[in-house]
Coordinates of C-alpha atoms in Angstrom, one line a residue:
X28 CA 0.0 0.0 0.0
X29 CA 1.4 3.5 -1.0
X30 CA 1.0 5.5 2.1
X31 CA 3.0 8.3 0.8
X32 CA 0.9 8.6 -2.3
X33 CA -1.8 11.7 -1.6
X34 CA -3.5 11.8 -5.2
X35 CA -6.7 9.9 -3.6
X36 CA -6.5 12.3 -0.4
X37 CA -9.5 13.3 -1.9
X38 CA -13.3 13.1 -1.3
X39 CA -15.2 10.7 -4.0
X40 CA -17.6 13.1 -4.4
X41 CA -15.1 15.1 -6.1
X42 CA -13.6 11.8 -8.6
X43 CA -17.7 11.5 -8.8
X44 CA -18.0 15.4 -10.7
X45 CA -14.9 14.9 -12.1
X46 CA -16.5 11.8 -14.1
X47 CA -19.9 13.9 -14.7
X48 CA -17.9 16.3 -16.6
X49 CA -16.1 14.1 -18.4
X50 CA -19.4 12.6 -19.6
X51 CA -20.1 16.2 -20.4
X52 CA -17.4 17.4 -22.3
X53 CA -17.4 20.1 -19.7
X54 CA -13.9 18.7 -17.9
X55 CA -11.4 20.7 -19.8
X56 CA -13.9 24.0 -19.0
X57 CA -12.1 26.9 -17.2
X58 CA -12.9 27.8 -13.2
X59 CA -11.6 30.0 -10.8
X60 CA -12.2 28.7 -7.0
X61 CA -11.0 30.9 -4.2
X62 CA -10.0 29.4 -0.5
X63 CA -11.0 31.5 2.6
X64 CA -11.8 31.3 6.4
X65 CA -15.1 32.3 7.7
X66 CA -14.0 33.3 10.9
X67 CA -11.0 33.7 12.9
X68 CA -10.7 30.3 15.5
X69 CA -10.2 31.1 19.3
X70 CA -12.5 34.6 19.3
X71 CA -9.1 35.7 17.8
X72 CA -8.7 39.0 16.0
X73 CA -6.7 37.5 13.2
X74 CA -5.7 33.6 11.9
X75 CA -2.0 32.7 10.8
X76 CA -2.0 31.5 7.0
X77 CA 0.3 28.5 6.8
X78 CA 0.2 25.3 4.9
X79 CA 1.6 26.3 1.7
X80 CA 4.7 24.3 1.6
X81 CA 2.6 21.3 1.7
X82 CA 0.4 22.1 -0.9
X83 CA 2.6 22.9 -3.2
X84 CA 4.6 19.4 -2.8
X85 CA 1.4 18.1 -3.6
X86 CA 0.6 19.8 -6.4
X87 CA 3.8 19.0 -7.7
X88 CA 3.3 15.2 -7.4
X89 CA -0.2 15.2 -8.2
X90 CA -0.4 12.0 -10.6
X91 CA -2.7 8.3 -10.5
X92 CA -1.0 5.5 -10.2
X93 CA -2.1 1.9 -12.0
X94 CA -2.7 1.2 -8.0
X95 CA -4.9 4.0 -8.2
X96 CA -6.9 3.4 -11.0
X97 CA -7.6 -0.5 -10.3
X98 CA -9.0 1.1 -6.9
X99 CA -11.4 3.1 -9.0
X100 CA -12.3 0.2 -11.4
X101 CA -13.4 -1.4 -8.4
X102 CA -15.7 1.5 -7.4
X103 CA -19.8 0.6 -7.7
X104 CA -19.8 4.0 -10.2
X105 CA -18.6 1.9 -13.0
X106 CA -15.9 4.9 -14.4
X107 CA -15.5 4.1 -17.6
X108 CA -12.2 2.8 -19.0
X109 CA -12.1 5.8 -21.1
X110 CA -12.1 8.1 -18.0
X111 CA -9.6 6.1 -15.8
X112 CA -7.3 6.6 -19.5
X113 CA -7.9 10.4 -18.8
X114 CA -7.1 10.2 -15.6
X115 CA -3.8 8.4 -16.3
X116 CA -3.2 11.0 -18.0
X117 CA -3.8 13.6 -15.3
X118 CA -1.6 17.1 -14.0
X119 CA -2.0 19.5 -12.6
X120 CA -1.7 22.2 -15.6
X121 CA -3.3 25.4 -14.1
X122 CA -2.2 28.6 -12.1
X123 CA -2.4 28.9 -8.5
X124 CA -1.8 32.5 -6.8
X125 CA -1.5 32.1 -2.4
X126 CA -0.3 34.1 0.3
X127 CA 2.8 33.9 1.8
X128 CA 3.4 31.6 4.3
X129 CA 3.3 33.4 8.2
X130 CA 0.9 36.1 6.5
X131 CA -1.5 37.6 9.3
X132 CA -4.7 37.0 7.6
X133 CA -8.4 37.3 8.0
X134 CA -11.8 36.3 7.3
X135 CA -13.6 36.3 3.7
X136 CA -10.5 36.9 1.8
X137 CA -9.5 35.1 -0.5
X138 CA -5.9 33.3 0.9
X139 CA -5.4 30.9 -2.3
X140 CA -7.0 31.4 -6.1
X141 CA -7.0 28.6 -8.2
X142 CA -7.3 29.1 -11.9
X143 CA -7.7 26.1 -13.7
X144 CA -9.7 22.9 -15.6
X145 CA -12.8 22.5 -13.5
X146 CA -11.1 19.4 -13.8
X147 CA -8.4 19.6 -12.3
X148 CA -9.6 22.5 -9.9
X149 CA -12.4 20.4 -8.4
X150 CA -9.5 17.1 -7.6
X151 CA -7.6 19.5 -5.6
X152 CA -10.0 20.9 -3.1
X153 CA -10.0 18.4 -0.2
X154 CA -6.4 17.9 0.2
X155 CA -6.0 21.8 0.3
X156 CA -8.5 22.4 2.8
X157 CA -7.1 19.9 4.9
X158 CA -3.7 21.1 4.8
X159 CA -4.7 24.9 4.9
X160 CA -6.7 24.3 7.5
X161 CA -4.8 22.4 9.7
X162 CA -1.5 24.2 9.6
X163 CA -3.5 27.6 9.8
X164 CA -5.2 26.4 12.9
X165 CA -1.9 25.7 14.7
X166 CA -0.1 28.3 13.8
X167 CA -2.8 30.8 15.2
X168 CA -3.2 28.6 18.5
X169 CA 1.3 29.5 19.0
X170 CA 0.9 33.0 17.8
X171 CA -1.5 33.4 20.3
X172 CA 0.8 31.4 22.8
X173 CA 3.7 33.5 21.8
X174 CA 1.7 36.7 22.9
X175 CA 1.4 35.8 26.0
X176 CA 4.5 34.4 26.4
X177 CA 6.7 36.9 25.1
X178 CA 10.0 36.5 25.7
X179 CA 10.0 33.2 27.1
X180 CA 11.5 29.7 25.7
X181 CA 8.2 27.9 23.7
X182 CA 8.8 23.9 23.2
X183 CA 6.3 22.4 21.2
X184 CA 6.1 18.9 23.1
X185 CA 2.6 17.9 21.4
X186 CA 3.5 14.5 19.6
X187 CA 1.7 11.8 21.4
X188 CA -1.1 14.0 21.5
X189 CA -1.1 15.1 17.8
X190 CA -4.2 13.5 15.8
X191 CA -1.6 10.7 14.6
X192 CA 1.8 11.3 12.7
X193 CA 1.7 14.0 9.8
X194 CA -0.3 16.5 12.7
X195 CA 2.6 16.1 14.6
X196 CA 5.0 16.9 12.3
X197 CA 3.3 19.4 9.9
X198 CA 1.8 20.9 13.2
X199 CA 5.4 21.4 15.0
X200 CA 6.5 23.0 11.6
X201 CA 3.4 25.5 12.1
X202 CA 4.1 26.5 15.7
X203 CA 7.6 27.0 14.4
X204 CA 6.3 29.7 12.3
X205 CA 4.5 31.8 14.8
X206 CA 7.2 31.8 17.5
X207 CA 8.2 28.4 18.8
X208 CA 11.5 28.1 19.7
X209 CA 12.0 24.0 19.1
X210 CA 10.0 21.1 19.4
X211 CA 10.4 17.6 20.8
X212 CA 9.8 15.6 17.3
X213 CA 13.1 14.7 16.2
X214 CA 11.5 13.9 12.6
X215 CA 10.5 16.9 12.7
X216 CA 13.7 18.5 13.5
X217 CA 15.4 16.6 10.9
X218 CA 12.9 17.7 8.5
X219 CA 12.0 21.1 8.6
X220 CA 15.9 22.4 10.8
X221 CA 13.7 22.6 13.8
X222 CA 15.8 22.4 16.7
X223 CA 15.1 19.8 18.8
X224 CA 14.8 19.7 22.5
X225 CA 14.5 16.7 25.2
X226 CA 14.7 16.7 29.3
X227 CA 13.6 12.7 30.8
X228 CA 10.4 11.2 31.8
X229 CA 9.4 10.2 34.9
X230 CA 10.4 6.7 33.9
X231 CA 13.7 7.5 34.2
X232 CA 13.6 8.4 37.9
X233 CA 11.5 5.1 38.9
X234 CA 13.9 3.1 37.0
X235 CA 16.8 4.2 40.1
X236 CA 17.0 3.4 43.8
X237 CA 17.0 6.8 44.5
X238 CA 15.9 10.3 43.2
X239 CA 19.2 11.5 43.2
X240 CA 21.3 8.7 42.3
X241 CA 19.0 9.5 39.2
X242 CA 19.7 13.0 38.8
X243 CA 23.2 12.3 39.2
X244 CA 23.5 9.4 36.3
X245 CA 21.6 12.0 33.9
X246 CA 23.6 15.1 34.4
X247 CA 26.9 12.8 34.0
X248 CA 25.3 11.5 30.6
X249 CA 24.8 14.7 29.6
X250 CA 26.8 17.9 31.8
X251 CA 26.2 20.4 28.9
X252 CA 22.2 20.1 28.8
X253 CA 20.9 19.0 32.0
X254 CA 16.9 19.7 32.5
X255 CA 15.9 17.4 35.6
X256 CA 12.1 16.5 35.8
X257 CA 11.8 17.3 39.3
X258 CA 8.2 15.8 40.4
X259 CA 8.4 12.6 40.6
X260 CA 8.1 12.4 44.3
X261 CA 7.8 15.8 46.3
X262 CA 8.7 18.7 44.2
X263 CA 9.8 21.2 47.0
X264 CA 10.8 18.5 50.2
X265 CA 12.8 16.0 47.5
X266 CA 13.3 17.1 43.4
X267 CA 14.5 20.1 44.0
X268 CA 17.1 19.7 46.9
X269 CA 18.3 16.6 44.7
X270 CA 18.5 18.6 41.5
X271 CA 20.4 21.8 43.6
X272 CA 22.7 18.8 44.9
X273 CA 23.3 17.6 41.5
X274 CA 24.0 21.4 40.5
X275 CA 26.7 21.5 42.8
X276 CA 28.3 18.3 41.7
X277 CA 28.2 19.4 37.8
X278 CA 29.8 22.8 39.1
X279 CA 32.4 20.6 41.1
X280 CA 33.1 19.6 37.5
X281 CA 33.1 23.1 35.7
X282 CA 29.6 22.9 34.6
X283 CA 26.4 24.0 35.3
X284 CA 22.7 22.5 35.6
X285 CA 20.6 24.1 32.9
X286 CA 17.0 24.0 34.3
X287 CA 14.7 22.2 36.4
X288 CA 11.1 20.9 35.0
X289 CA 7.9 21.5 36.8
X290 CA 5.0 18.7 35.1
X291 CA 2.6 18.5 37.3
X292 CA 0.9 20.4 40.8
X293 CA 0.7 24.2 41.4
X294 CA 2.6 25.5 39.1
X295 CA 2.4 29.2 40.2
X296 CA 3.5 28.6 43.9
X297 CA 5.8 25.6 43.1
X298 CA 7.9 28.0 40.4
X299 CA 8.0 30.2 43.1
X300 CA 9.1 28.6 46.0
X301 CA 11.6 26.7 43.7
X302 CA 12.9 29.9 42.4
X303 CA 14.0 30.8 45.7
X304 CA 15.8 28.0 46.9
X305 CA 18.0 28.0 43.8
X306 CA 18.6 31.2 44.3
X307 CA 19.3 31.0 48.2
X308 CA 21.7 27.9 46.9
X309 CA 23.6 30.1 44.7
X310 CA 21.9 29.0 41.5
X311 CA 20.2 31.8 40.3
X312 CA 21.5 30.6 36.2
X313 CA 19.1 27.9 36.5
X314 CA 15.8 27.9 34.3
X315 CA 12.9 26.7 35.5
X316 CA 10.6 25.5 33.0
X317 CA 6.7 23.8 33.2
X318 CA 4.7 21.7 30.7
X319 CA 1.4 19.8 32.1
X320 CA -1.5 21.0 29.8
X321 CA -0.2 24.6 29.2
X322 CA -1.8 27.2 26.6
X323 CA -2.5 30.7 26.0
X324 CA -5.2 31.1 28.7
X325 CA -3.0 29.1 31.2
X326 CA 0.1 31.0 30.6
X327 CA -1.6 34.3 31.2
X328 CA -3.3 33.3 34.1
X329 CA 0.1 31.6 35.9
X330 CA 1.8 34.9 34.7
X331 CA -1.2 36.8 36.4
X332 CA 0.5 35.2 39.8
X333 CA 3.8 35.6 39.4
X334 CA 4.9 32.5 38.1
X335 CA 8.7 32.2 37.4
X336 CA 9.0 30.3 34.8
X337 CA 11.3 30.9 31.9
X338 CA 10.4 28.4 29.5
X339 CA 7.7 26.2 28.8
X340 CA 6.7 23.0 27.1
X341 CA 3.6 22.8 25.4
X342 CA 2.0 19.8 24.6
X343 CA -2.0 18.9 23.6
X344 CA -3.7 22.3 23.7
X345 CA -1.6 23.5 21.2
X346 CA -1.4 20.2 19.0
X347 CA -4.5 19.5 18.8
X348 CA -6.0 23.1 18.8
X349 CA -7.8 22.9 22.0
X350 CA -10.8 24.9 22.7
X351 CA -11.3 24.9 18.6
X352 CA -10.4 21.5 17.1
X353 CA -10.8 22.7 13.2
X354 CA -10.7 25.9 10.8
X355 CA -14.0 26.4 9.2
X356 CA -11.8 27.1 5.4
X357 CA -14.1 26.8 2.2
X358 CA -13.1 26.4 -1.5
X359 CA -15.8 28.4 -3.3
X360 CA -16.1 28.9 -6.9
X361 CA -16.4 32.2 -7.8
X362 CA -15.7 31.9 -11.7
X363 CA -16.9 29.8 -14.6
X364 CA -16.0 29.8 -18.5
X365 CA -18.6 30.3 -20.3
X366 CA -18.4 31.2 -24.4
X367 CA -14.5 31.4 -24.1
X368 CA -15.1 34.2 -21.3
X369 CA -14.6 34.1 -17.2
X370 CA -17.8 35.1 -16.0
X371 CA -18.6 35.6 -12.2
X372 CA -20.9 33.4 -10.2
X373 CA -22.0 33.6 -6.7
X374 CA -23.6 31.7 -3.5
X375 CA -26.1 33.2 -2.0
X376 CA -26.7 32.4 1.6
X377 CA -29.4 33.6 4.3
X378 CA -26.6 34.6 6.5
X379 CA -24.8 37.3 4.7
X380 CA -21.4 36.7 5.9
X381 CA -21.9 33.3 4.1
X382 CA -22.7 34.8 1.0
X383 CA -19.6 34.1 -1.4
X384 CA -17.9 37.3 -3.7
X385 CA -17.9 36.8 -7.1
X386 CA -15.0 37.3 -10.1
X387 CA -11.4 36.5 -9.6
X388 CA -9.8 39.1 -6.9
X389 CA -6.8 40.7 -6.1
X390 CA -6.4 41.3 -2.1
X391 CA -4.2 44.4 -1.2
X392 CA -3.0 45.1 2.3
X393 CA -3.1 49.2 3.0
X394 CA -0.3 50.5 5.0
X395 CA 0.1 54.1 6.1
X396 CA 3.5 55.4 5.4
X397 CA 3.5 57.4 8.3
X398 CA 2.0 54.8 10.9
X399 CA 3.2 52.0 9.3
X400 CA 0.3 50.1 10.4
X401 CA -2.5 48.9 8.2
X402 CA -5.7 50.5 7.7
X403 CA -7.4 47.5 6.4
X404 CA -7.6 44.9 3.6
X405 CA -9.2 45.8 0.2
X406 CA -10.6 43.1 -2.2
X407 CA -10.4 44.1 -5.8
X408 CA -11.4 42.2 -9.0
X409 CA -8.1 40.7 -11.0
X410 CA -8.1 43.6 -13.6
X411 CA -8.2 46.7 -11.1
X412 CA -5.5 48.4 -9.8
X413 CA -4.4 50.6 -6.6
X414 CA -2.4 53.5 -7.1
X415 CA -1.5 56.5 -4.8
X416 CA -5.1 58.7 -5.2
X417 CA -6.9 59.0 -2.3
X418 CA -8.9 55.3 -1.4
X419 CA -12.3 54.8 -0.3
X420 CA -12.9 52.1 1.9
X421 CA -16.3 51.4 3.4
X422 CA -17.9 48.3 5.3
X423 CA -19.1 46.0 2.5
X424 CA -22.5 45.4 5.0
X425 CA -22.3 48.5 6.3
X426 CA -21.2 51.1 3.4
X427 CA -22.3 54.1 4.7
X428 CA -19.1 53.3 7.5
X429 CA -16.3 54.6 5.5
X430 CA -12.9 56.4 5.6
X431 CA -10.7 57.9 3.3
X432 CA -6.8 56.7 3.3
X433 CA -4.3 59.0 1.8
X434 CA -0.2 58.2 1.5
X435 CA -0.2 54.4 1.7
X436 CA 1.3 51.4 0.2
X437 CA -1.0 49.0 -1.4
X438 CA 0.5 45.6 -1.2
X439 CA -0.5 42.8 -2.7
X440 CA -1.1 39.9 -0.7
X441 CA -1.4 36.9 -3.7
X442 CA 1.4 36.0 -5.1
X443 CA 1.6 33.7 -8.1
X444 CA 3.1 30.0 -7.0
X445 CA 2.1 28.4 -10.0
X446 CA 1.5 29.5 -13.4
X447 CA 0.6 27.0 -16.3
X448 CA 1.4 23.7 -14.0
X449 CA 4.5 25.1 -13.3
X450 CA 6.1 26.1 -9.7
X451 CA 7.4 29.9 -10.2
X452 CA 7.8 30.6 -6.4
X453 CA 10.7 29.6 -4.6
X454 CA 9.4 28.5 -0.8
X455 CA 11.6 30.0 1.6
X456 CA 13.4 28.4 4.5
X457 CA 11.2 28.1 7.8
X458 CA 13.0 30.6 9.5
X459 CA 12.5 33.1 6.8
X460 CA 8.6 32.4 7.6
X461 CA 8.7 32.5 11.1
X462 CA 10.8 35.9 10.2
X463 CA 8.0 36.9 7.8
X464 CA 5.6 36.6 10.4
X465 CA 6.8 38.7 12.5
X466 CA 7.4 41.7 10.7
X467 CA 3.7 40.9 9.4
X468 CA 2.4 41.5 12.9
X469 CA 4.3 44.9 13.5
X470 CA 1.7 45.9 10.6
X471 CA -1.4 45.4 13.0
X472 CA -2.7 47.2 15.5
X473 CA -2.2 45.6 19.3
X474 CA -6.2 46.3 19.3
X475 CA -6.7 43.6 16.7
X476 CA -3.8 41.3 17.9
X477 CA -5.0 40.9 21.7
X478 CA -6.5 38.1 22.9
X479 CA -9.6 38.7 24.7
X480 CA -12.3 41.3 22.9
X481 CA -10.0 42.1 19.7
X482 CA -10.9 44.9 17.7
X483 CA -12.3 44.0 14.0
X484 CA -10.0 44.1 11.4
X485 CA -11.9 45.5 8.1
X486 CA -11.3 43.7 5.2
X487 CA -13.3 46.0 2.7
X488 CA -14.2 45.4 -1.4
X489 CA -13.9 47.9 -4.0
X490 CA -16.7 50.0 -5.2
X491 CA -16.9 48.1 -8.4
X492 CA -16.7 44.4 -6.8
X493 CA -19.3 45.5 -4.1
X494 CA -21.7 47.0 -6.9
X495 CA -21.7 43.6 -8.9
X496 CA -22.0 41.5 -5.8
X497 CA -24.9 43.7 -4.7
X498 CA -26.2 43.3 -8.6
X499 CA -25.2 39.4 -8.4
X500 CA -27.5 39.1 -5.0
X501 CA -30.3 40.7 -6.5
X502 CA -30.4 39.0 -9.7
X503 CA -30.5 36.0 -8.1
X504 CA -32.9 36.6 -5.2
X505 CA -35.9 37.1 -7.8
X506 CA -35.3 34.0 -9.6

């Protein structure tokens, strides 16, 4: 079985319209399909695009296989041999545009535009979704850590919770990008240059007579990058009076004990009290760092008593996205070929903010000069352009809230990975991303970035998109 082998990461239903257009003769028919978010996950003021990497090694190895196709011949649709043939003969031949990688994003805009076969367009929807929203997910769960954080060491230490083995490594790579420091997957090190950081488990201190005689057998293992789990027993009477005695003996030695873990109790008083008696023992150098079902909301609060902790090893909530296990992303198509011409379509929805924009679109971040903070987002249709004269941006439910933004930069957030099947952008090392991200965040206002009760960030249409939407909505409402 090829395990490695993603074309059929698919949903049937898409091989089943495939097929209907083939039966057609509507397969080789142009579409344009745009992927967005609906909302930001974790009441957050603004979601972390990432995934990109992974699409694009996808879309690069996007082929059937004769394994492939006899699992389709068995299917109860009966695909006829002529189809499974065009399938054999099946790439990816279109143009996909995407943000970058670590962009701070937000809902309703459009993060990836495919332009392609319906074909072709409609087979790639599920396993971009999935990877989109996956990634996307994590990232804005360690952003969001990070915050709060600040300063602070951030493990990733999520594997054995991770929904089985690509979330762990695809997710550590996506905490990575918002701010993590290392993680504890060593494949994940080795493939993304992810430094990777260990301490023991508990196991290791049950497997000894004694606590210290433990300690001691670790830190002479390894003198240079001694973390000792110090709960095993009594945290405060017994781990850390054994690790402070096997401080001493690595300084005997001309070395020095790194840091002490904290996994389990109080971890407010117990980072306190320990703090002390490493200082009173002369070991003020020594980090003291907690894991044991950490996050955002817990950091803040422990933070909130005057927890001293340096560093900290997070584990499920962040791997699996905790409080909001998925991100809502939709693949919508938004344009159709139709007498050799793109023409725009639209879904209409009783809830407005579920109502799709029509046309291909351009989406342009605008940046005061003089603030150097964004003013908002403004979708455009492909063909328009932005250019110094004053801008108009309004609330596309609300128009009559609008502003006028002079002396900006319009910058534009799609940027063609793909053009005619072929890859045209080079993806950039991970720490370039998590770099990227970064300086994308200096861009927003703290309002939108905090965590509790963000401010909305506006992500506005042009004048002429919003007039044939609002055209679009009524045409369609009186049919």
């Amino acid at each position: 079985m090829e395990y490695e082998n993603l074309t059929l990461h698919t949903d049937k239903y898409q091989i089943n319209m495939m097929y209907a257009h083939w039966k057609n003769n509507s397969h080789n028919r142009k579409a344009v399909f745009d992927a967005y978010i609906r909302e930001n996950p974790f009441h957050n003021g603004y979601t972390v695009f990432a995934g990109l990497e992974r699409i694009v090694h996808y879309i690069n190895n996007l082929h059937f296989t004769e394994d492939d196709i006899d699992y389709l011949k068995q299917q109860e649709e009966d695909y006829e041999p002529e189809f499974l043939d065009e399938l054999r003969q099946f790439s990816f031949s279109g143009n996909i545009y995407s943000m970058r990688e670590g962009e701070v994003v937000f809902p309703n805009e459009p993060l990836i535009r495919v332009e392609a076969r319906i074909f072709e367009a409609q087979m790639i929807e599920t396993a971009l979704l999935n990877f989109m929203n996956y990634q996307s997910l994590i990232a804005t769960k360690a952003s969001r850590i990070k915050q709060v954080a600040e300063d602070d060491t951030l493990i990733e230490f999520g594997t054995r919770r991770a929904q089985e083995g690509d979330a762990a490594i695809w997710g550590a790579r996506a905490s990575y990008i918002a701010g993590f420091h290392a993680t504890s997957n060593m494949r994940a090190g080795k493939l993304f240059n992810i430094p990777a950081k260990g301490t023991h488990a508990h196991s290791w201190i049950q497997d000894h007579d004694s606590e210290e005689q433990a300690f001691t057998n670790f830190a002479k293992a390894l003198p240079d990058q001694a973390v000792l789990l110090v709960d095993t027993y009594d945290t405060l009477r017994s781990g850390i009076p054994n690790a402070i005695k096997t401080g001493k003996m690595l300084e005997a030695k001309g070395k020095k004990l790194k840091a002490i873990r904290l996994d389990s109790g109080d971890l407010a008083r117990l980072s306190i009290e320990g703090r002390k008696m490493l200082d009173d023992a002369g070991m003020n150098h020594v980090e003291i760092m907690a894991s044991n079902e950490v996050d955002d909301e817990v950091i803040m609060h422990l933070k909130m008593q005057g927890a001293q902790i340096d560093s900290w090893g997070v584990g499920t909530k962040l791997i699996t996205g905790a409080s909001k296990p998925s991100l809502g992303g939709v693949y919508k198509l938004v344009a159709r070929e139709n007498d050799n011409k793109l023409i725009p379509v639209i879904k209409l929805s009783e809830d407005l903010e579920k109502v799709s924009t029509p046309g291909p679109k351009k989406v342009y971040r605008i940046i005061n000069r003089r603030t150097q903070k964004s003013e908002g987002d403004y979708i455009a249709l492909a063909h328009e352009t932005v250019d110094d004269k004053p801008l108009k941006m309004f609330d596309p439910f609300f128009p009559q809230k609008c502003k006028f933004v002079y002396d900006y930069e319009a910058i534009d957030l799609l940027k063609p990975i793909f053009v005619n099947g072929k890859q045209v952008y080079d993806l950039p090392a991970l720490e370039n991303i998590h770099q990227y991200h970064q300086r994308q965040l200096s861009h927003i206002w703290p309002e939108t970035l905090r965590l509790l009760n963000p401010q909305t960030y506006y992500v506005d249409l042009s004048y002429e998109l919003w007039k044939m939407k609002q055209e679009m909505m009524e045409e369609h409402s009186m049919e």
